[in-house]
Coordinates of C-alpha atoms (C1' of nucleotides) in Angstrom, one line a residue:
Chain A
M96 CA 26.3 34.5 29.8
P97 CA 27.4 34.6 26.2
I98 CA 30.9 35.6 25.1
F99 CA 31.3 37.4 21.9
G100 CA 34.5 38.0 20.0
I101 CA 34.8 40.1 16.9
F102 CA 37.6 40.0 14.3
D103 CA 38.0 43.1 12.2
N104 CA 40.6 43.5 9.5
N105 CA 42.7 46.7 9.7
N106 CA 42.2 49.1 6.8
F107 CA 40.8 46.2 4.9
Y108 CA 40.8 47.3 1.2
A109 CA 44.1 49.2 1.6
S110 CA 45.7 46.1 3.2
C111 CA 44.4 43.9 0.3
E112 CA 46.1 46.2 -2.2
K113 CA 49.4 46.3 -0.2
L114 CA 49.4 42.5 0.0
F115 CA 50.1 42.3 -3.7
A116 CA 52.3 45.4 -4.0
P117 CA 55.1 44.9 -1.4
R118 CA 56.9 48.0 -2.6
L119 CA 54.0 50.0 -1.2
K120 CA 54.6 48.6 2.3
D121 CA 55.3 51.8 4.0
R122 CA 53.6 54.1 1.5
P123 CA 50.3 55.9 2.0
V124 CA 47.7 54.0 0.1
V125 CA 44.0 54.8 -0.4
V126 CA 41.2 52.9 -2.1
L127 CA 38.5 54.8 -3.9
S128 CA 34.7 54.3 -4.0
N129 CA 32.9 53.4 -7.3
N130 CA 33.5 55.9 -10.0
D131 CA 36.9 56.7 -8.3
G132 CA 34.9 59.2 -6.3
C133 CA 35.7 59.2 -2.6
V134 CA 38.3 57.6 -0.3
V135 CA 36.8 54.6 1.3
A136 CA 39.9 53.0 2.8
R137 CA 43.2 54.4 4.0
S138 CA 46.4 52.7 5.0
A139 CA 47.9 53.8 8.4
E140 CA 50.3 56.1 6.5
A141 CA 47.4 57.7 4.7
K142 CA 45.5 58.2 7.9
A143 CA 48.6 59.8 9.4
L144 CA 48.4 62.4 6.6
G145 CA 45.0 63.4 7.9
I146 CA 43.0 62.1 5.0
P147 CA 39.5 61.8 6.3
M148 CA 37.2 58.9 5.4
G149 CA 34.9 59.8 2.5
A150 CA 37.1 62.6 1.2
P151 CA 36.5 63.3 -2.5
W152 CA 39.6 62.2 -4.3
F153 CA 39.8 65.2 -6.7
K154 CA 40.2 67.5 -3.6
L155 CA 43.3 65.6 -2.5
Q156 CA 45.4 66.0 -5.7
D157 CA 47.9 68.4 -4.2
L158 CA 48.4 66.3 -1.1
A159 CA 48.6 63.2 -3.2
R160 CA 51.4 64.6 -5.4
Q161 CA 53.2 66.0 -2.4
H162 CA 53.3 62.7 -0.6
E163 CA 53.1 60.3 -3.5
I164 CA 49.9 58.8 -2.3
V165 CA 48.9 55.7 -4.3
A166 CA 45.2 55.4 -5.1
F167 CA 43.4 52.3 -6.3
S168 CA 39.9 51.8 -7.7
S169 CA 37.8 49.4 -5.7
N170 CA 38.6 45.8 -6.7
Y171 CA 35.7 44.0 -5.2
E172 CA 36.5 40.6 -6.6
L173 CA 39.9 40.7 -5.0
Y174 CA 38.5 41.9 -1.6
A175 CA 35.7 39.3 -1.6
D176 CA 38.1 36.5 -2.3
L177 CA 40.5 37.5 0.5
S178 CA 37.6 38.0 2.8
D179 CA 36.5 34.4 2.2
R180 CA 40.0 33.2 3.1
V181 CA 39.9 35.2 6.3
V182 CA 36.6 33.6 7.3
Q183 CA 37.9 30.1 6.5
V184 CA 40.7 30.7 9.0
L185 CA 38.3 32.1 11.6
R186 CA 36.2 29.0 11.4
L187 CA 39.1 27.0 12.7
F188 CA 38.7 28.9 16.0
T189 CA 35.0 28.6 16.6
P190 CA 32.1 26.7 15.0
N191 CA 29.7 29.6 15.5
L192 CA 30.4 32.6 13.5
E193 CA 28.5 35.5 11.9
V194 CA 30.0 37.1 8.9
Y195 CA 28.9 40.6 9.6
S196 CA 30.6 42.4 6.7
I197 CA 33.3 42.0 4.2
D198 CA 36.0 42.7 6.9
E199 CA 34.3 41.8 10.2
S200 CA 33.0 38.6 11.8
F201 CA 31.5 38.0 15.2
L202 CA 32.7 34.8 16.8
S203 CA 30.8 33.0 19.6
L204 CA 33.3 32.1 22.3
D205 CA 30.7 30.5 24.5
G206 CA 32.2 27.6 26.4
F207 CA 35.8 29.0 25.9
S208 CA 36.0 30.7 29.2
H209 CA 38.4 28.1 30.5
L210 CA 40.9 29.6 28.0
D211 CA 42.9 32.7 28.3
L212 CA 40.7 34.6 25.9
A213 CA 43.1 37.4 25.2
D214 CA 45.7 34.8 24.3
Y215 CA 43.2 33.0 22.1
G216 CA 42.5 36.3 20.4
R217 CA 46.3 36.8 19.7
Q218 CA 46.4 33.3 18.2
I219 CA 43.5 34.2 15.9
R220 CA 45.1 37.4 14.5
E221 CA 48.5 35.8 14.2
R222 CA 47.0 32.9 12.2
V223 CA 45.1 35.2 9.8
L224 CA 48.2 37.3 9.3
Q225 CA 50.3 34.3 8.6
W226 CA 47.9 32.4 6.4
V227 CA 46.2 35.2 4.5
G228 CA 48.6 38.0 5.0
L229 CA 46.1 40.5 6.3
P230 CA 46.3 42.3 9.7
G231 CA 43.4 42.5 12.0
C232 CA 42.3 43.1 15.6
V233 CA 40.2 41.1 18.1
G234 CA 37.7 42.5 20.6
I235 CA 36.0 40.4 23.3
G236 CA 33.1 41.1 25.5
P237 CA 29.8 39.8 27.0
T238 CA 27.7 41.5 24.2
K239 CA 28.1 42.4 20.6
T240 CA 28.2 46.1 21.4
M241 CA 30.9 45.5 24.0
A242 CA 32.9 43.3 21.7
K243 CA 32.8 46.1 19.1
L244 CA 34.0 48.6 21.6
A245 CA 36.8 46.2 22.7
N246 CA 37.8 46.0 19.1
H247 CA 38.0 49.8 18.9
C248 CA 40.2 49.7 22.0
A249 CA 42.4 47.1 20.5
K250 CA 42.8 49.1 17.3
N251 CA 43.6 52.4 19.0
G252 CA 45.9 51.3 21.7
F253 CA 43.5 51.8 24.6
A254 CA 44.5 48.5 26.1
G255 CA 48.0 47.6 25.2
N256 CA 49.4 47.3 21.7
D257 CA 48.9 43.6 20.9
G258 CA 45.8 44.1 18.8
V259 CA 43.5 42.3 21.3
C260 CA 41.2 43.7 24.0
N261 CA 39.1 41.5 26.3
L262 CA 36.7 43.5 28.4
L263 CA 35.7 40.5 30.4
A264 CA 39.2 40.5 32.0
L265 CA 38.8 44.0 33.4
S266 CA 37.8 44.8 36.9
A267 CA 34.7 47.1 37.4
V268 CA 37.0 50.0 38.3
D269 CA 39.2 49.5 35.2
L270 CA 36.1 49.2 32.9
D271 CA 34.7 52.4 34.4
D272 CA 38.0 54.2 33.8
L273 CA 38.2 52.9 30.2
F274 CA 34.6 53.7 29.3
G275 CA 35.2 57.2 30.8
R276 CA 37.9 57.8 28.2
I277 CA 36.1 56.7 25.1
K278 CA 33.8 59.2 23.3
V279 CA 30.2 58.1 23.0
G280 CA 30.3 58.5 19.2
E281 CA 32.5 55.4 19.0
V282 CA 29.7 53.2 20.2
W283 CA 28.2 50.9 17.6
G284 CA 24.8 52.5 16.7
V285 CA 25.7 56.0 17.7
G286 CA 26.1 58.0 14.5
R287 CA 26.5 61.7 13.8
K288 CA 23.0 62.8 14.6
I289 CA 22.5 60.8 17.8
D290 CA 26.0 61.8 19.0
A291 CA 25.1 65.5 18.7
R292 CA 21.8 65.0 20.6
L293 CA 23.6 63.0 23.3
Q294 CA 26.2 65.7 23.7
E295 CA 23.4 68.3 24.3
M296 CA 22.2 66.1 27.1
G297 CA 25.6 66.0 28.7
I298 CA 26.2 62.4 27.6
S299 CA 29.7 62.5 26.1
S300 CA 31.5 59.3 27.1
V301 CA 30.7 55.7 26.8
R302 CA 30.4 55.6 30.6
D303 CA 27.7 58.4 30.5
L304 CA 25.7 56.4 28.0
R305 CA 26.1 53.1 29.9
D306 CA 24.8 54.8 33.1
A307 CA 21.9 56.6 31.4
D308 CA 18.3 55.6 32.3
P309 CA 17.2 53.1 29.6
A310 CA 13.5 54.2 29.9
M311 CA 14.6 57.8 29.3
I312 CA 16.8 56.8 26.4
R313 CA 13.9 54.9 24.9
S314 CA 11.4 57.8 25.1
R315 CA 13.9 60.5 24.0
F316 CA 15.5 58.3 21.2
S317 CA 14.4 54.8 20.3
V318 CA 14.2 51.2 21.3
V319 CA 17.4 50.7 19.4
L320 CA 19.5 53.0 21.5
E321 CA 17.8 51.5 24.6
R322 CA 19.2 48.1 23.6
T323 CA 22.6 49.7 23.1
V324 CA 22.5 51.0 26.7
R325 CA 21.6 47.6 28.0
E326 CA 24.3 45.9 26.0
L327 CA 26.8 48.4 27.4
N328 CA 25.7 47.1 30.8
G329 CA 26.6 43.6 29.8
V330 CA 23.0 42.5 29.0
S331 CA 23.1 40.7 25.7
C332 CA 20.2 41.8 23.4
L333 CA 21.7 41.1 20.0
S334 CA 22.3 37.5 19.1
L335 CA 24.7 35.9 16.7
K336 CA 23.1 35.5 13.2
E337 CA 24.9 32.6 11.6
V338 CA 22.8 32.4 8.5
A339 CA 22.1 35.5 6.6
P340 CA 18.4 35.9 6.0
D341 CA 17.2 36.5 2.4
K342 CA 17.1 40.1 1.3
Q343 CA 13.8 41.9 1.6
Q344 CA 14.8 44.4 -1.1
I345 CA 17.5 44.3 -3.7
M346 CA 19.1 47.4 -5.1
C347 CA 21.5 48.3 -7.9
S348 CA 22.5 51.8 -8.5
R349 CA 25.5 53.7 -9.9
S350 CA 26.8 57.2 -10.4
F351 CA 27.7 57.7 -14.1
G352 CA 31.3 58.3 -15.3
E353 CA 30.0 61.5 -16.9
P354 CA 26.7 63.4 -17.1
V355 CA 24.0 61.7 -19.2
Y356 CA 21.5 63.7 -21.2
E357 CA 19.9 61.2 -23.6
L358 CA 17.0 58.9 -22.8
D359 CA 18.7 56.1 -24.7
D360 CA 21.7 56.1 -22.4
L361 CA 19.4 56.1 -19.3
L362 CA 17.5 53.1 -20.8
D363 CA 20.8 51.3 -21.3
A364 CA 22.0 52.0 -17.8
V365 CA 18.7 51.0 -16.1
A366 CA 18.5 47.8 -18.2
T367 CA 22.0 46.9 -17.0
Y368 CA 21.2 47.6 -13.3
M369 CA 17.9 45.7 -13.6
S370 CA 19.7 42.7 -15.0
R371 CA 22.1 42.7 -12.1
A372 CA 19.3 43.1 -9.5
A373 CA 17.4 40.2 -11.2
E374 CA 20.5 38.0 -10.9
K375 CA 20.8 38.7 -7.2
L376 CA 17.1 38.0 -6.9
R377 CA 17.4 34.6 -8.6
Q378 CA 20.4 33.7 -6.4
Q379 CA 18.1 33.6 -3.4
Q380 CA 15.4 31.9 -5.4
G381 CA 13.1 34.9 -5.0
V382 CA 10.5 36.7 -7.1
A383 CA 9.7 40.4 -6.7
A384 CA 6.3 41.9 -6.5
A385 CA 7.3 45.5 -7.2
L386 CA 10.1 47.5 -8.7
M387 CA 11.3 51.0 -8.2
V388 CA 13.4 53.1 -10.6
F389 CA 15.0 56.4 -9.8
L390 CA 17.0 59.1 -11.7
Q391 CA 19.2 61.8 -10.2
T392 CA 21.0 64.9 -11.3
N393 CA 24.2 66.0 -9.5
P394 CA 23.3 67.4 -6.1
F395 CA 26.9 68.7 -5.8
K396 CA 26.1 71.2 -8.5
P397 CA 23.2 73.2 -6.9
A398 CA 23.5 75.8 -9.6
E399 CA 22.3 73.3 -12.2
P400 CA 18.6 72.4 -12.4
Q401 CA 17.9 69.5 -10.1
Y402 CA 15.6 66.6 -10.7
H403 CA 15.3 63.5 -8.5
P404 CA 12.3 61.5 -9.8
S405 CA 11.4 58.0 -8.7
M406 CA 8.5 55.7 -9.3
T407 CA 7.4 52.4 -7.7
L408 CA 5.6 49.9 -9.9
P409 CA 3.7 47.0 -8.4
L410 CA 4.0 43.9 -10.7
P411 CA 0.8 42.1 -11.6
D412 CA 2.7 38.8 -11.3
P413 CA 5.7 38.5 -9.1
T414 CA 8.7 37.5 -11.2
S415 CA 12.5 37.2 -11.4
D416 CA 12.6 37.1 -15.2
T417 CA 15.2 39.6 -16.4
R418 CA 13.2 40.3 -19.6
V419 CA 10.0 41.1 -17.8
L420 CA 11.7 43.2 -15.1
V421 CA 13.8 45.1 -17.7
Q422 CA 10.7 45.8 -19.8
W423 CA 8.8 47.3 -16.9
G424 CA 11.9 49.2 -15.7
L425 CA 12.3 50.8 -19.1
R426 CA 8.7 51.9 -19.2
V427 CA 9.2 53.6 -15.9
V428 CA 12.4 55.3 -17.2
K429 CA 10.4 56.7 -20.1
R430 CA 7.8 58.1 -17.8
L431 CA 10.4 59.7 -15.5
Y432 CA 12.6 61.1 -18.2
R433 CA 12.6 64.9 -18.8
R434 CA 14.8 66.4 -21.5
G435 CA 17.4 69.0 -20.5
Y436 CA 18.7 67.6 -17.3
A437 CA 22.2 66.4 -16.7
Y438 CA 21.6 63.0 -15.0
K439 CA 24.4 61.7 -12.8
K440 CA 23.0 58.6 -11.3
A441 CA 20.2 56.0 -11.7
G442 CA 19.1 52.9 -9.9
V443 CA 16.6 50.2 -9.4
M444 CA 15.1 48.5 -6.4
L445 CA 13.2 45.2 -6.3
S446 CA 10.9 44.8 -3.3
G447 CA 8.0 42.6 -2.1
I448 CA 10.4 39.7 -2.4
Q449 CA 9.0 36.2 -1.8
P450 CA 10.3 32.7 -2.4
E451 CA 9.7 31.6 -6.0
G452 CA 6.9 29.0 -6.5
M453 CA 4.9 30.6 -3.7
S454 CA 3.7 33.4 -5.9
R455 CA 0.4 32.4 -7.4
G456 CA -1.3 29.5 -9.2
S457 CA 1.8 27.6 -10.2
L458 CA 0.4 24.0 -10.4
F459 CA -2.9 24.7 -12.2
D460 CA -1.9 28.0 -13.7
S461 CA -1.9 27.8 -17.5
Q462 CA 1.2 30.1 -17.5
S463 CA 3.3 27.7 -15.4
S464 CA 4.9 25.9 -18.3
T465 CA 6.0 29.2 -19.9
D466 CA 7.2 30.3 -16.5
A467 CA 9.3 27.2 -16.2
K468 CA 10.8 27.8 -19.6
A469 CA 11.6 31.3 -18.6
G470 CA 13.2 30.0 -15.4
N471 CA 15.4 27.6 -17.4
L472 CA 16.5 30.4 -19.7
M473 CA 17.4 32.6 -16.7
A474 CA 19.3 29.8 -15.1
L475 CA 21.2 29.2 -18.3
M476 CA 22.2 32.8 -18.5
D477 CA 23.3 32.9 -14.9
G478 CA 25.3 29.8 -15.4
I479 CA 27.1 31.1 -18.5
N480 CA 27.8 34.4 -16.8
Q481 CA 29.1 32.7 -13.8
K482 CA 31.5 30.5 -15.8
W483 CA 32.7 33.1 -18.3
G484 CA 32.4 36.3 -16.4
R485 CA 29.7 38.9 -15.9
G486 CA 28.3 40.1 -19.1
A487 CA 29.4 37.2 -21.2
I488 CA 25.8 36.7 -22.2
R489 CA 23.3 39.5 -21.9
L490 CA 20.1 40.9 -23.4
A491 CA 20.4 42.8 -26.6
T492 CA 19.5 46.1 -24.9
E493 CA 22.7 45.9 -22.9
Q494 CA 25.3 47.0 -25.3
Q495 CA 29.1 47.3 -24.8
H496 CA 30.6 50.7 -24.4
H497 CA 28.8 53.6 -22.7
P498 CA 29.3 57.2 -21.5
W499 CA 27.5 56.3 -18.3
Q500 CA 29.8 53.5 -17.2
M501 CA 31.7 54.4 -14.1
R502 CA 35.3 55.3 -14.0
R503 CA 37.7 52.7 -12.7
D504 CA 41.0 54.0 -13.9
R505 CA 43.2 52.7 -11.1
M506 CA 42.3 49.1 -10.8
S507 CA 44.8 46.5 -9.5
P508 CA 44.7 43.1 -11.2
R509 CA 42.3 40.4 -9.7
Y510 CA 45.4 38.5 -8.4
T511 CA 43.5 35.7 -6.8
T512 CA 40.5 35.0 -9.1
S513 CA 41.7 35.7 -12.7
W514 CA 44.8 34.0 -14.3
D515 CA 44.6 36.5 -17.1
E516 CA 45.4 39.4 -14.9
L517 CA 48.4 37.9 -13.1
P518 CA 51.4 40.0 -14.0
G519 CA 53.7 38.0 -16.2
V520 CA 51.2 35.4 -17.3
L521 CA 50.3 37.2 -20.5
A522 CA 53.9 37.7 -21.4
K523 CA 54.7 34.0 -21.4
Chain B
dC33 C1' -10.7 54.5 14.0
dT34 C1' -7.6 50.8 12.9
dA35 C1' -4.6 48.2 10.0
dT36 C1' -1.6 48.5 6.6
dA37 C1' 1.2 50.7 3.3
dA38 C1' 4.4 54.1 2.1
dC39 C1' 7.7 57.0 3.3
dT40 C1' 11.5 59.2 6.2
dC41 C1' 15.3 58.9 9.1
dT42 C1' 19.4 56.9 11.0
dC43 C1' 23.1 53.8 10.9
dA44 C1' 26.7 50.7 9.2
dA45 C1' 30.4 48.8 6.4
Chain C
dC183 C1' 43.4 67.5 -21.4
dT184 C1' 39.4 68.4 -18.0
dA185 C1' 36.3 67.5 -14.4
dA186 C1' 35.7 65.1 -10.8
dC187 C1' 31.8 63.8 -4.2
dG188 C1' 29.7 55.6 -3.0
dT189 C1' 26.5 51.6 -2.6
dT190 C1' 23.5 48.5 -0.4
dG191 C1' 20.6 47.1 3.1
dA192 C1' 18.0 47.0 7.7
dG193 C1' 14.8 48.6 11.0
dA194 C1' 12.1 51.8 13.6
dG195 C1' 9.1 55.5 13.6
dT196 C1' 5.9 58.5 11.3
dT197 C1' 2.5 59.8 8.1
dA198 C1' -0.9 58.7 4.5
dT199 C1' -4.5 55.9 3.0
dA200 C1' -8.0 52.3 2.6
dG201 C1' -11.9 50.2 4.4

DNA sequence: CTATAACTCTCAA
DNA sequence: CTAACGTTGAGAGTTATAG
């Protein structure tokens, strides 16, 4: 029987910001989504003030002034770097690990059953705290779903207050009692909709779901929730994925800093997003067989005329060439654009992704040498941008300053990845 | 009618 | 000063379409 652990950082983005602002140690801190729109992370103090996840920041202004809440724009470079450091530490504790998200990793603890697993969990969180400076919790169980649940228990004091919960150490009676006290909505894979439907059926606790008939759950819901039921019964259905598979689709979309009316601005924005998407595509040595572009007005202003067009365009020849993708993307924008709407968001998606070189012809194709040159050019651009920072070199259509660029008024410095932004360095 | 494609829904971080 | 509400990806299930 496998043993899964999961390490999950507490309030990850907020903890990253506090790490470099010690004076904020006991202050309420929130981190905002792109465009400084919604609250996506809250420190313990901010949670205590009742700020819900996803709350629009502009609605919290009174509360913020009242309690001197400190808000940061999302600083993804900083968070990504700290996340990498956390993973480095975790790798010291197990050779088999799945980086599940920026702040969560599953650990295989197979073959560690001779250890006191809860104690091992405490060592893990202490080491991460000491070496990286970020707090986290550890959950342990016989399945991924149970490990996630254990993590929830560890975070919320269901099982002591040492930040670790090992469900494998509980007797059947204690597990029963614990599952009876946890709401079914806390289970991994049970979101708002499914929660409501389960409630209607009288399934309100984790124990209720665990004891439900899998066949019934499958017929009334899906094979996915059936697997969840089995996992809650200790039958492992979800395995550790140590290598992330290549993406099947690649998206890039943004809300605009302010409403956009002009076609030219939309063309600019979509060219920029398409360039980003193409970079990601090349990072996995892929080519795309289709692209999709969408535009959106602001759905939060229902009184204004709404327009949410999108169009998918199959590409005659799968490619990762920024110039080709941007050209097609811009053609689509021109087709979709209607004068008179206040556009608030746009995005692109690349799909039909295959490994490059597999596409068509290649060896005897008369185009192959021009394709190779295009590939060299793209690689050169990617290299320069990687060395000198995103946007150092770009196509002429991507200009510099734009009304559509997102707001990021409250950014902290990139303390760990940019010398220029270290406080005091400039002054010297 | 079947196989596939396209689209919708749900979830997660 | 005002106005101001995220992004990315997966997978399953359903519906539309092609042959």
